[in-house]
Tab-separated table of C-alpha atoms in Angstrom:
chain	number	residue	atom	x	y	z
A	1	VAL	CA	82.614	108.337	75.689
A	2	SER	CA	82.950	110.990	78.398
A	3	VAL	CA	84.102	111.692	81.949
A	4	GLU	CA	82.470	113.463	84.875
A	5	ILE	CA	85.024	115.456	86.844
A	6	VAL	CA	85.083	117.701	89.925
A	7	LEU	CA	87.293	120.738	89.256
A	8	ALA	CA	89.461	122.671	91.707
A	9	ASP	CA	86.755	125.347	92.121
A	10	GLY	CA	84.150	122.713	93.051
A	11	ARG	CA	82.294	122.659	89.755
A	12	VAL	CA	81.203	119.299	88.405
A	13	VAL	CA	81.470	119.059	84.628
A	14	ARG	CA	81.006	116.329	82.057
A	15	ALA	CA	83.734	116.458	79.442
A	16	SER	CA	83.598	114.812	76.025
A	17	SER	CA	84.684	115.535	72.478
A	18	GLU	CA	81.706	117.955	72.269
A	19	GLU	CA	81.670	119.409	75.804
A	20	ASP	CA	84.865	120.899	77.271
A	21	PRO	CA	86.944	119.091	74.605
A	22	ASP	CA	90.246	120.529	75.889
A	23	LEU	CA	89.584	119.079	79.341
A	24	PHE	CA	88.482	115.783	77.800
A	25	TRP	CA	91.741	115.636	75.848
A	26	ALA	CA	93.833	116.481	78.937
A	27	VAL	CA	92.393	113.964	81.391
A	28	ARG	CA	93.095	111.079	78.988
A	29	GLY	CA	96.689	110.930	80.130
A	30	GLY	CA	96.902	113.988	82.386
A	31	GLY	CA	94.844	112.207	85.004
A	32	GLY	CA	94.598	113.712	88.480
A	33	ASN	CA	96.236	116.966	87.451
A	34	PHE	CA	92.893	118.461	86.422
A	35	GLY	CA	90.378	117.293	89.002
A	36	VAL	CA	88.701	114.281	90.563
A	37	VAL	CA	87.026	112.022	88.036
A	38	THR	CA	83.826	110.555	89.477
A	39	SER	CA	82.642	108.518	86.483
A	40	PHE	CA	83.766	107.264	83.070
A	41	GLU	CA	81.863	106.247	79.980
A	42	PHE	CA	83.899	103.847	77.831
A	43	ARG	CA	83.670	102.504	74.303
A	44	LEU	CA	84.231	98.734	74.570
A	45	HIS	CA	84.729	95.798	72.245
A	46	PRO	CA	84.031	92.111	72.953
A	47	VAL	CA	86.776	89.838	74.315
A	48	GLY	CA	86.476	86.229	75.417
A	49	PRO	CA	84.935	85.202	77.716
A	50	MET	CA	87.682	82.540	77.424
A	51	ILE	CA	91.140	83.465	76.181
A	52	MET	CA	94.518	81.719	75.967
A	53	ARG	CA	97.070	82.899	78.504
A	54	GLY	CA	99.833	81.730	80.838
A	55	LEU	CA	103.524	81.570	81.690
A	56	VAL	CA	106.298	79.592	80.016
A	57	ALA	CA	109.409	79.524	82.241
A	58	HIS	CA	112.957	78.344	81.526
A	59	PRO	CA	116.005	78.103	83.813
A	60	VAL	CA	117.840	81.403	84.136
A	61	SER	CA	120.860	79.822	82.439
A	62	ALA	CA	118.820	80.043	79.212
A	63	ALA	CA	117.869	83.679	79.778
A	64	LYS	CA	119.739	85.099	76.780
A	65	ASP	CA	118.116	82.614	74.400
A	66	VAL	CA	114.678	83.273	75.920
A	67	LEU	CA	115.198	87.009	75.520
A	68	ARG	CA	116.119	86.543	71.870
A	69	LEU	CA	112.978	84.451	71.391
A	70	TYR	CA	110.989	87.207	73.077
A	71	ARG	CA	112.477	89.789	70.714
A	72	ASP	CA	111.564	87.642	67.707
A	73	LEU	CA	108.012	87.023	68.933
A	74	THR	CA	107.330	90.686	69.657
A	75	ALA	CA	108.644	91.717	66.246
A	76	SER	CA	105.712	89.951	64.583
A	77	ALA	CA	103.076	89.886	67.354
A	78	SER	CA	99.480	90.383	66.248
A	79	ASP	CA	97.244	92.927	67.930
A	80	ASP	CA	95.675	90.085	69.923
A	81	LEU	CA	98.943	88.851	71.438
A	82	MET	CA	100.333	90.391	74.646
A	83	LEU	CA	103.862	89.358	75.685
A	84	PHE	CA	105.772	90.148	78.879
A	85	PHE	CA	109.247	88.896	79.772
A	86	ALA	CA	110.558	88.487	83.315
A	87	LEU	CA	113.675	87.410	85.167
A	88	LEU	CA	112.210	86.156	88.422
A	89	THR	CA	112.466	83.628	91.222
A	90	GLY	CA	110.154	80.631	91.340
A	91	PRO	CA	107.598	79.885	94.060
A	92	ASP	CA	110.205	77.877	95.988
A	93	GLY	CA	112.099	81.123	96.662
A	94	ALA	CA	115.309	79.739	95.163
A	95	THR	CA	114.953	78.698	91.508
A	96	LYS	CA	115.894	81.535	89.148
A	97	LEU	CA	113.769	81.675	86.010
A	98	ALA	CA	113.496	83.429	82.667
A	99	GLY	CA	109.842	83.493	81.699
A	100	ILE	CA	107.460	84.847	79.083
A	101	VAL	CA	103.875	85.638	80.029
A	102	ALA	CA	101.509	85.504	77.072
A	103	GLY	CA	97.894	86.517	76.705
A	104	HIS	CA	95.925	86.086	73.475
A	105	THR	CA	92.550	87.793	73.140
A	106	GLY	CA	91.703	86.506	69.673
A	107	SER	CA	90.054	83.287	68.605
A	108	HIS	CA	91.486	79.961	69.714
A	109	ALA	CA	92.091	79.135	66.050
A	110	GLN	CA	94.387	82.138	65.748
A	111	ALA	CA	95.935	81.767	69.223
A	112	GLU	CA	97.347	78.330	68.442
A	113	PRO	CA	99.723	79.389	65.617
A	114	ASP	CA	100.585	82.663	67.373
A	115	LEU	CA	101.638	80.814	70.546
A	116	ARG	CA	103.209	77.761	68.900
A	117	PRO	CA	106.798	79.170	68.700
A	118	LEU	CA	106.682	79.984	72.414
A	119	LYS	CA	105.368	76.561	73.429
A	120	GLN	CA	107.804	74.657	71.199
A	121	PHE	CA	110.945	76.523	72.238
A	122	GLY	CA	113.575	74.650	74.255
A	123	THR	CA	112.771	72.554	77.311
A	124	PRO	CA	110.779	74.722	79.706
A	125	LEU	CA	110.535	74.027	83.409
A	126	MET	CA	106.922	75.183	83.237
A	127	ASP	CA	104.334	75.630	80.490
A	128	ALA	CA	101.123	76.935	82.021
A	129	ILE	CA	99.544	78.350	78.862
A	130	GLY	CA	95.924	77.371	78.517
A	131	PRO	CA	92.359	78.696	78.422
A	132	MET	CA	91.281	81.132	81.125
A	133	PRO	CA	88.349	83.536	81.578
A	134	TYR	CA	89.397	87.039	80.552
A	135	SER	CA	88.033	88.331	83.857
A	136	VAL	CA	90.605	86.171	85.695
A	137	LEU	CA	93.556	87.331	83.583
A	138	ASN	CA	93.823	90.673	85.354
A	139	SER	CA	94.301	89.011	88.732
A	140	MET	CA	96.530	86.062	87.761
A	141	LEU	CA	99.692	87.748	89.098
A	142	ASP	CA	98.135	88.997	92.353
A	143	PRO	CA	99.821	86.342	94.553
A	144	SER	CA	103.212	87.764	93.493
A	145	PHE	CA	102.353	91.065	95.185
A	146	PRO	CA	101.244	90.169	98.722
A	147	ARG	CA	99.622	92.586	101.122
A	148	GLY	CA	102.171	94.394	103.260
A	149	ALA	CA	105.073	93.978	100.821
A	150	ARG	CA	107.514	96.853	100.536
A	151	ASN	CA	108.111	98.078	96.997
A	152	TYR	CA	110.401	100.388	95.056
A	153	TRP	CA	110.120	100.284	91.263
A	154	LYS	CA	111.958	102.072	88.457
A	155	ALA	CA	111.054	102.013	84.773
A	156	HIS	CA	112.048	103.464	81.418
A	157	PHE	CA	111.027	102.830	77.810
A	158	MET	CA	113.326	101.067	75.346
A	159	ASP	CA	112.730	101.571	71.632
A	160	GLN	CA	114.654	98.393	70.839
A	161	LEU	CA	115.998	95.342	72.639
A	162	THR	CA	119.669	94.771	71.879
A	163	ASP	CA	121.894	91.861	72.859
A	164	GLU	CA	123.875	94.262	75.043
A	165	ALA	CA	120.727	95.302	76.898
A	166	MET	CA	119.899	91.634	77.456
A	167	ASP	CA	123.314	91.016	78.996
A	168	ALA	CA	122.908	93.994	81.318
A	169	MET	CA	119.460	92.850	82.464
A	170	ILE	CA	120.744	89.356	83.245
A	171	ASP	CA	123.732	90.799	85.107
A	172	ARG	CA	121.585	93.060	87.279
A	173	PHE	CA	119.165	90.261	88.121
A	174	ALA	CA	122.094	88.143	89.336
A	175	SER	CA	122.666	90.658	92.161
A	176	CYS	CA	118.991	90.919	93.134
A	177	PRO	CA	118.750	90.816	96.964
A	178	SER	CA	115.173	89.494	97.242
A	179	PRO	CA	113.366	86.504	95.714
A	180	MET	CA	110.297	88.735	95.396
A	181	SER	CA	112.023	91.098	92.955
A	182	ALA	CA	112.229	90.889	89.179
A	183	VAL	CA	113.461	92.535	85.994
A	184	MET	CA	110.646	92.802	83.468
A	185	LEU	CA	109.880	93.882	79.918
A	186	GLU	CA	106.385	94.884	78.803
A	187	HIS	CA	105.879	94.971	75.049
A	188	PHE	CA	103.903	97.919	73.645
A	189	HIS	CA	102.342	97.496	70.182
A	190	GLY	CA	99.071	97.186	68.356
A	191	ALA	CA	96.156	99.595	68.116
A	192	ALA	CA	97.302	101.761	71.025
A	193	ALA	CA	100.624	102.402	69.278
A	194	ARG	CA	98.839	103.556	66.111
A	195	VAL	CA	96.980	106.429	67.778
A	196	PRO	CA	98.579	109.757	66.756
A	197	VAL	CA	100.605	111.186	69.652
A	198	THR	CA	98.623	114.428	69.851
A	199	ASP	CA	95.165	112.771	69.814
A	200	THR	CA	95.251	112.316	73.605
A	201	ALA	CA	97.441	113.668	76.394
A	202	TYR	CA	98.937	110.180	76.803
A	203	ALA	CA	102.047	110.402	74.638
A	204	LEU	CA	103.636	106.936	74.606
A	205	ARG	CA	102.231	105.876	71.236
A	206	LYS	CA	104.970	103.704	69.780
A	207	THR	CA	106.145	100.115	69.743
A	208	GLY	CA	108.916	99.050	72.072
A	209	TYR	CA	109.595	97.693	75.535
A	210	ASN	CA	108.891	99.132	78.952
A	211	LEU	CA	111.788	98.065	81.161
A	212	VAL	CA	110.719	97.618	84.798
A	213	ILE	CA	113.065	97.123	87.750
A	214	LEU	CA	110.656	95.634	90.262
A	215	SER	CA	112.196	95.632	93.738
A	216	GLN	CA	110.008	94.039	96.435
A	217	TRP	CA	110.642	92.679	99.933
A	218	MET	CA	108.793	92.152	103.216
A	219	ASP	CA	111.089	93.322	106.052
A	220	GLY	CA	111.589	97.034	106.686
A	221	ALA	CA	115.163	96.273	107.696
A	222	ASP	CA	115.845	95.483	104.035
A	223	ASP	CA	114.659	98.878	102.732
A	224	GLY	CA	118.177	100.087	102.017
A	225	ARG	CA	119.165	97.016	100.012
A	226	GLY	CA	115.922	96.949	98.053
A	227	VAL	CA	116.012	100.609	97.059
A	228	THR	CA	119.739	100.579	96.289
A	229	TRP	CA	119.463	97.556	93.988
A	230	ALA	CA	116.613	99.158	92.034
A	231	ARG	CA	118.417	102.462	91.638
A	232	GLU	CA	121.738	100.908	90.679
A	233	SER	CA	120.054	98.590	88.188
A	234	TYR	CA	118.118	101.449	86.659
A	235	SER	CA	121.309	103.485	86.335
A	236	ALA	CA	123.196	100.584	84.728
A	237	LEU	CA	120.463	100.140	82.108
A	238	GLN	CA	120.007	103.806	81.233
A	239	GLN	CA	122.339	103.554	78.241
A	240	PHE	CA	119.811	101.294	76.517
A	241	THR	CA	116.709	103.438	77.074
A	242	GLY	CA	115.153	106.191	74.977
A	243	PRO	CA	113.537	109.562	75.743
A	244	SER	CA	110.091	108.240	76.748
A	245	ARG	CA	108.733	106.989	80.046
A	246	TYR	CA	105.470	105.306	81.010
A	247	LEU	CA	103.567	107.594	83.367
A	248	ASN	CA	102.178	104.870	85.641
A	249	TYR	CA	105.653	103.925	86.902
A	250	LEU	CA	106.768	107.409	87.958
A	251	ASP	CA	106.827	107.707	91.753
A	252	HIS	CA	107.113	110.339	94.486
A	253	ASP	CA	110.813	110.907	93.878
A	254	GLU	CA	110.371	111.405	90.117
A	255	THR	CA	108.196	114.496	89.820
A	256	ALA	CA	110.932	116.747	88.439
A	257	GLU	CA	110.570	118.480	85.100
A	258	ALA	CA	112.647	115.854	83.288
A	259	ALA	CA	110.257	113.063	84.295
A	260	VAL	CA	107.186	115.111	83.329
A	261	ALA	CA	108.699	115.921	79.938
A	262	ALA	CA	109.589	112.255	79.356
A	263	ALA	CA	106.028	111.179	80.162
A	264	TYR	CA	104.156	113.792	78.116
A	265	GLY	CA	106.623	114.670	75.359
A	266	ALA	CA	105.209	116.982	72.703
A	267	ASN	CA	101.903	117.286	74.590
A	268	LEU	CA	103.351	118.997	77.670
A	269	ASP	CA	102.999	122.604	76.496
A	270	ARG	CA	99.311	122.147	75.646
A	271	LEU	CA	98.710	120.380	78.966
A	272	ARG	CA	100.229	123.304	80.885
A	273	LYS	CA	97.940	125.776	79.117
A	274	ILE	CA	94.851	123.671	79.869
A	275	LYS	CA	96.030	123.333	83.480
A	276	GLY	CA	96.179	127.144	83.662
A	277	LYS	CA	92.552	127.290	82.526
A	278	TYR	CA	91.059	124.642	84.824
A	279	ASP	CA	93.443	124.645	87.825
A	280	PRO	CA	95.451	127.900	87.747
A	281	ASN	CA	96.461	127.608	91.408
A	282	ASN	CA	97.761	124.054	90.979
A	283	VAL	CA	95.463	122.641	93.648
A	284	PHE	CA	95.959	119.166	92.185
A	285	HIS	CA	99.716	118.827	92.636
A	286	HIS	CA	100.274	115.629	94.627
A	287	ASN	CA	101.157	113.744	91.439
A	288	VAL	CA	103.543	113.820	88.507
A	289	ASN	CA	102.726	117.485	88.364
A	290	ILE	CA	101.824	119.513	85.314
A	291	LYS	CA	102.418	123.119	86.328
A	292	PRO	CA	99.930	125.709	84.999
A	293	VAL	CA	100.917	128.537	82.695
């Protein structure tokens, strides 16, 4: 479990819990702020090769009920069960849907009771849950993000999912200007949420929901509408979010101190000191920047 990294002064070092432990701690969440990582050594555990996964979609008129189901399912989800919710448009470009994407990495014997409440709920327009190779899971949504699409996303973490937040999500989706756009929730839980916050630079170690305003379109003439909808939706939903943000969704216009503090929380001061040691001139700054001290 280590990384090889090229530092700002050109040195190539291998960092681990025994060698350069401060740097090893920082790059696990601080990413490109400290250098260029050229190789990783991971600790893995077996999954699959076949897992249960898929989408169950209902008409958008049932969105509130589907969101409540989603809240109930995530409240008791096992470590093996991944659940995403989305308000989206179907492949026909017209049918509005409320869907839950599930992925279960445990045994089929355990997947069946874990997924039963989802499969038995209501009258879905689509139930595509079934066995799939784990290696295929990571690419199953690729067709929804075609080459050349124009994107502007906003995201913030919600510690809880209230009925009022559900209503606001549904309302914002109703004004969505593109059938390629969506409002999503990603549930965080399990082993990753049990790691102590200060064990790695990555600070989002709690259960909850990552709210994503996914604005996507194809024509450059629609840039204004796409960006405006995302920003207005994000603003309307701010009252339901907490202090944390998921680093991967911060973009070029969110590198201010507030965004950095939301991403790194209590780890930011230590990260700045390590940055001062390994990159005092802030060579690596084209990112959500950690400034050296």
